[in-house]
Short mmCIF file of C-alpha atoms in Angstrom, two decimals:
data_model
loop_
_atom_site.label_atom_id
_atom_site.label_comp_id
_atom_site.label_asym_id
_atom_site.label_seq_id
_atom_site.Cartn_x
_atom_site.Cartn_y
_atom_site.Cartn_z
CA MET I 7 -3.31 -8.77 2.32
CA VAL I 8 -1.39 -6.05 0.46
CA GLY I 9 1.84 -6.93 -1.20
CA LYS I 10 3.82 -10.20 -1.17
CA SER I 11 7.49 -9.26 -0.65
CA ALA I 12 9.01 -8.45 2.69
CA CYS I 13 5.72 -7.96 4.50
CA GLY I 14 1.99 -7.81 3.98
CA TRP I 15 -0.66 -6.01 5.90
CA SER I 16 -4.35 -6.23 6.45
CA VAL I 17 -7.02 -4.42 8.45
CA ALA I 18 -9.96 -6.04 10.27
CA GLY I 19 -12.19 -3.46 11.98
CA ARG I 20 -9.98 -1.32 14.19
CA VAL I 21 -6.93 -3.62 14.18
CA ALA I 22 -4.19 -3.74 11.56
CA THR I 23 -1.91 -6.76 11.16
CA VAL I 24 1.58 -6.51 9.67
CA THR I 25 3.00 -9.90 8.68
CA LEU I 26 6.58 -10.67 7.73
CA ASN I 27 6.23 -13.12 4.88
CA ARG I 28 9.43 -14.96 3.93
CA PRO I 29 8.51 -18.15 5.84
CA GLU I 30 10.89 -20.33 3.87
CA ARG I 31 13.79 -18.76 5.78
CA LYS I 32 11.98 -17.69 8.95
CA ASN I 33 11.43 -14.13 7.72
CA PRO I 34 14.92 -12.60 7.59
CA LEU I 35 15.12 -8.90 6.72
CA THR I 36 16.77 -7.84 3.46
CA PHE I 37 18.10 -4.46 2.35
CA GLU I 38 14.77 -3.85 0.55
CA SER I 39 12.55 -4.98 3.39
CA TYR I 40 13.82 -2.28 5.71
CA ARG I 41 12.26 0.34 3.48
CA GLU I 42 9.09 -1.67 2.90
CA LEU I 43 8.45 -2.03 6.61
CA THR I 44 9.21 1.65 7.21
CA ASP I 45 6.72 2.62 4.50
CA THR I 46 4.12 0.25 5.90
CA PHE I 47 4.32 1.67 9.44
CA HIS I 48 4.21 5.23 8.10
CA ARG I 49 1.17 4.37 5.99
CA LEU I 50 -0.72 2.75 8.84
CA ARG I 51 -0.17 5.62 11.23
CA HIS I 52 -2.22 7.89 8.99
CA LEU I 53 -5.29 5.55 8.84
CA GLU I 54 -7.66 7.03 11.42
CA GLU I 55 -9.78 3.92 11.77
CA ILE I 56 -6.82 1.86 13.08
CA LYS I 57 -6.43 1.76 16.84
CA VAL I 58 -4.00 -1.06 17.34
CA ILE I 59 -1.26 -2.70 15.24
CA VAL I 60 -0.28 -6.38 15.60
CA LEU I 61 3.18 -7.36 14.21
CA THR I 62 3.79 -11.05 13.46
CA GLY I 63 5.58 -13.33 11.11
CA ASP I 64 4.43 -16.14 8.79
CA GLY I 65 5.52 -19.37 10.59
CA ALA I 66 8.07 -17.61 12.75
CA PHE I 67 8.65 -14.03 13.91
CA CYS I 68 11.94 -12.78 12.39
CA ALA I 69 15.36 -14.46 11.95
CA GLY I 70 17.12 -11.05 11.86
CA GLY I 71 19.14 -9.48 9.08
CA ASP I 72 19.60 -11.56 5.90
CA LEU I 73 23.31 -12.44 6.08
CA ARG I 74 23.27 -13.83 2.46
CA GLY I 75 22.96 -10.30 1.20
CA PHE I 76 26.32 -9.34 2.80
CA SER I 77 28.08 -12.54 1.72
CA ARG I 78 27.77 -11.48 -1.91
CA LEU I 79 29.47 -8.08 -1.33
CA SER I 80 33.11 -7.11 -1.46
CA GLN I 81 34.68 -5.62 1.68
CA GLU I 82 34.35 -2.11 0.24
CA GLU I 83 30.76 -2.74 -0.80
CA SER I 84 29.91 -4.25 2.51
CA VAL I 85 31.15 -1.18 4.38
CA ALA I 86 29.17 1.12 2.07
CA HIS I 87 26.06 -0.96 2.56
CA ILE I 88 26.48 -1.01 6.32
CA ARG I 89 26.80 2.77 6.31
CA ASP I 90 23.63 3.09 4.24
CA VAL I 91 21.59 0.29 5.80
CA VAL I 92 22.62 0.40 9.46
CA TYR I 93 22.84 4.17 9.79
CA GLY I 94 19.89 4.86 7.51
CA ARG I 95 17.34 2.24 6.59
CA VAL I 96 17.35 0.15 9.81
CA GLN I 97 17.20 3.15 12.05
CA ARG I 98 14.26 4.54 10.06
CA MET I 99 12.50 1.15 10.27
CA VAL I 100 12.89 0.85 14.05
CA ARG I 101 11.90 4.43 14.60
CA ALA I 102 8.84 4.10 12.35
CA LEU I 103 7.59 1.22 14.45
CA ALA I 104 8.47 2.74 17.83
CA ASP I 105 6.86 6.09 16.76
CA CYS I 106 3.52 4.59 15.71
CA PRO I 107 0.95 6.66 17.69
CA VAL I 108 -1.32 3.65 18.32
CA PRO I 109 -0.42 0.79 20.59
CA THR I 110 1.56 -2.05 18.97
CA ILE I 111 1.60 -5.73 19.90
CA ALA I 112 4.31 -8.19 18.87
CA ALA I 113 3.03 -11.74 18.37
CA VAL I 114 6.29 -13.68 18.68
CA ASP I 115 6.28 -17.27 17.39
CA GLY I 116 9.53 -19.09 16.63
CA GLY I 117 12.66 -16.94 16.84
CA ALA I 118 12.96 -13.21 17.37
CA VAL I 119 16.73 -12.96 16.50
CA GLY I 120 18.96 -9.95 16.12
CA LEU I 121 16.96 -7.34 14.32
CA GLY I 122 13.86 -9.47 14.94
CA MET I 123 14.45 -8.98 18.67
CA ASP I 124 14.74 -5.26 17.93
CA LEU I 125 11.38 -5.22 16.19
CA ALA I 126 9.76 -7.07 19.08
CA LEU I 127 11.17 -4.68 21.66
CA ALA I 128 10.10 -1.63 19.62
CA CYS I 129 6.53 -2.78 20.13
CA ASP I 130 4.65 -1.66 23.22
CA ILE I 131 3.41 -5.18 24.24
CA ARG I 132 4.96 -8.58 23.50
CA LEU I 133 3.21 -11.93 23.68
CA ALA I 134 5.06 -15.17 22.97
CA ALA I 135 4.04 -18.60 21.78
CA ALA I 136 5.25 -21.47 23.99
CA GLY I 137 7.91 -22.31 21.33
CA ALA I 138 9.25 -18.80 20.88
CA TYR I 139 12.73 -17.68 21.77
CA PHE I 140 14.84 -14.48 21.67
CA ARG I 141 18.48 -14.01 20.81
CA ALA I 142 20.73 -10.89 20.63
CA ALA I 143 22.70 -12.49 17.81
CA GLY I 144 25.19 -9.89 16.76
CA ILE I 145 27.85 -11.14 19.13
CA ASN I 146 27.52 -14.62 17.65
CA ASN I 147 28.36 -13.13 14.24
CA GLY I 148 31.60 -11.51 15.35
CA LEU I 149 29.95 -8.11 15.65
CA THR I 150 28.36 -6.25 18.54
CA ALA I 151 25.06 -7.46 20.00
CA SER I 152 23.69 -3.96 20.25
CA GLU I 153 21.91 -4.11 16.87
CA LEU I 154 19.91 -0.91 16.33
CA GLY I 155 18.26 0.20 19.60
CA LEU I 156 18.57 -3.15 21.32
CA SER I 157 21.08 -1.91 23.88
CA TYR I 158 18.66 0.89 24.75
CA LEU I 159 15.43 -1.05 24.73
CA LEU I 160 16.46 -4.32 26.39
CA PRO I 161 17.75 -2.95 29.74
CA LYS I 162 14.50 -0.99 30.04
CA ALA I 163 12.52 -4.17 29.53
CA ILE I 164 14.42 -6.66 31.70
CA GLY I 165 16.92 -4.66 33.78
CA THR I 166 20.60 -4.02 33.29
CA SER I 167 22.18 -7.23 34.64
CA ARG I 168 19.92 -9.51 32.57
CA ALA I 169 20.34 -7.33 29.49
CA PHE I 170 24.14 -7.42 29.81
CA GLU I 171 24.09 -11.18 30.14
CA ALA I 172 21.75 -11.69 27.20
CA MET I 173 23.76 -9.48 24.87
CA LEU I 174 27.20 -10.58 25.90
CA THR I 175 26.48 -14.36 25.85
CA GLY I 176 24.28 -14.41 22.75
CA ARG I 177 22.28 -17.23 24.27
CA ASP I 178 18.66 -18.12 23.56
CA ILE I 179 15.97 -16.91 25.96
CA ASP I 180 13.05 -19.26 25.70
CA ALA I 181 9.39 -18.17 26.16
CA GLU I 182 9.14 -19.34 29.72
CA GLU I 183 12.20 -17.35 30.75
CA ALA I 184 11.11 -14.39 28.68
CA GLU I 185 7.87 -14.20 30.65
CA ARG I 186 9.62 -14.65 33.98
CA ILE I 187 12.02 -11.78 33.45
CA GLY I 188 9.50 -9.48 31.82
CA LEU I 189 10.66 -9.63 28.22
CA VAL I 190 7.11 -10.63 27.29
CA SER I 191 3.90 -9.96 29.16
CA ARG I 192 2.64 -13.49 28.79
CA THR I 193 3.24 -16.81 27.10
CA VAL I 194 0.40 -18.73 25.47
CA PRO I 195 0.05 -22.04 23.65
CA ASP I 196 1.34 -21.83 20.06
CA ASP I 197 -2.09 -22.24 18.48
CA ASP I 198 -3.58 -19.46 20.69
CA LEU I 199 -1.01 -16.77 19.97
CA LEU I 200 -2.78 -14.62 17.37
CA ASP I 201 -6.27 -15.14 18.90
CA THR I 202 -4.91 -13.91 22.23
CA CYS I 203 -3.26 -10.91 20.59
CA TYR I 204 -6.49 -10.04 18.75
CA GLU I 205 -8.53 -10.31 21.94
CA MET I 206 -6.15 -7.93 23.63
CA ALA I 207 -6.10 -5.60 20.59
CA GLU I 208 -9.90 -5.47 20.45
CA ARG I 209 -10.10 -4.58 24.17
CA ILE I 210 -7.60 -1.76 23.67
CA ALA I 211 -9.38 -0.59 20.50
CA SER I 212 -12.70 -0.32 22.40
CA PHE I 213 -11.31 2.61 24.31
CA SER I 214 -10.82 6.15 23.01
CA ARG I 215 -8.05 6.61 20.52
CA PRO I 216 -6.71 9.82 22.08
CA GLY I 217 -6.90 8.03 25.46
CA THR I 218 -4.80 5.05 24.35
CA GLU I 219 -2.38 7.18 22.23
CA LEU I 220 -1.67 9.54 25.17
CA THR I 221 -1.35 6.64 27.57
CA LYS I 222 1.21 5.07 25.29
CA ARG I 223 3.14 8.35 24.95
CA THR I 224 3.07 8.91 28.67
CA LEU I 225 4.31 5.40 29.39
CA TRP I 226 7.28 5.86 27.03
CA SER I 227 8.11 9.36 28.22
CA GLY I 228 7.94 8.13 31.85
CA LEU I 229 10.95 5.93 31.08
CA GLU I 230 12.92 9.10 30.50
CA ALA I 231 11.31 11.34 33.15
CA GLY I 232 13.69 13.38 35.29
CA SER I 233 11.39 13.53 38.23
CA LEU I 234 8.04 12.27 39.53
CA GLU I 235 6.74 15.82 39.76
CA GLY I 236 7.62 16.67 36.15
CA HIS I 237 6.06 13.45 34.84
CA MET I 238 2.85 13.99 36.86
CA GLN I 239 2.53 17.38 35.20
CA ALA I 240 2.69 15.69 31.77
CA GLU I 241 0.12 13.12 32.88
CA GLY I 242 -2.21 15.86 34.06
CA LEU I 243 -1.99 17.74 30.77
CA GLY I 244 -2.94 14.51 28.87
CA GLN I 245 -5.97 14.01 31.02
CA LEU I 246 -7.01 17.64 30.64
CA TYR I 247 -6.57 17.37 26.82
CA VAL I 248 -8.89 14.39 26.50
CA ARG I 249 -11.37 15.78 29.01
CA LEU I 250 -11.79 19.12 27.29
CA LEU I 251 -11.72 17.99 23.66
CA THR I 252 -13.96 14.90 23.81
CA ALA I 253 -17.19 13.80 25.50
CA ASN I 254 -15.61 10.42 26.35
CA PHE I 255 -15.83 10.94 30.10
CA GLU I 256 -19.49 11.94 29.96
CA GLU I 257 -20.20 8.83 27.84
CA ALA I 258 -18.34 6.62 30.40
CA VAL I 259 -20.44 8.05 33.25
CA ALA I 260 -23.73 7.63 31.30
CA ALA I 261 -22.81 4.05 30.26
CA ARG I 262 -22.09 3.13 33.83
CA ALA I 263 -25.48 4.51 34.93
CA ASP I 264 -27.22 2.59 32.05
CA LYS I 265 -25.24 -0.60 32.84
CA ARG I 266 -23.89 -0.88 29.29
CA ALA I 267 -20.52 -0.75 27.59
CA PRO I 268 -19.44 2.79 26.65
CA ALA I 269 -19.18 3.76 23.02
CA PHE I 270 -16.34 6.25 22.73
CA THR I 271 -16.58 8.44 19.64
CA ASP I 272 -13.81 10.88 20.53
CA ASP I 273 -16.10 13.75 19.54
CA LYS I 274 -17.11 16.64 21.71
#
């Protein structure tokens, strides 16, 4: 594990794990931690051996922004910090996670509250422990519940009516409901959460890196596609790119003939 402040990270084989590590307060995010997480995601994206990133928390996922930091500020200082943090550091943190080229998996245990819910939704895949819950908490604090990116990401994950309800009521969404409405792909027993995430990560990592990266990019761009025809053109270009620049397809055909698992090298 590297570092012991807002987050630590480790690499095992082809999978990196980023862990929020302020368990005594359920991993709230401070002014400093926004930059630390941004730097961590930027660093990991440049490590060629990494094919998947798992984001989790020590003892819980993330309790959101650390409100104690704001309570010590004057009104003038608070406005200045909001301008810097909200319109700078937080946006960069969320974008750094969402823009990671490799697939990302959120392992949600305990609460994913406010900005913690943002982080979970910025990941490509979300798995929840049975005791997990989600809350768009801004409305409960006398603010907006939109956080940074939440009002964009949540309707795409669960639909508009459910997103409006969740954000306007500020209520908890437990793991069972989260799976039912598509906020998470599955719920698993608490003790099995990380093992299940790592099993999924290893399966994804066994495929070609350009294949998984382009699949991720295509899925996200499909959410914004203006037409089926235009999006199919983009899909076709991705297939052509991997087909021409790697020997992965030939390896898949040979492995099937040999009745073995393919070993994708991403080389030509």
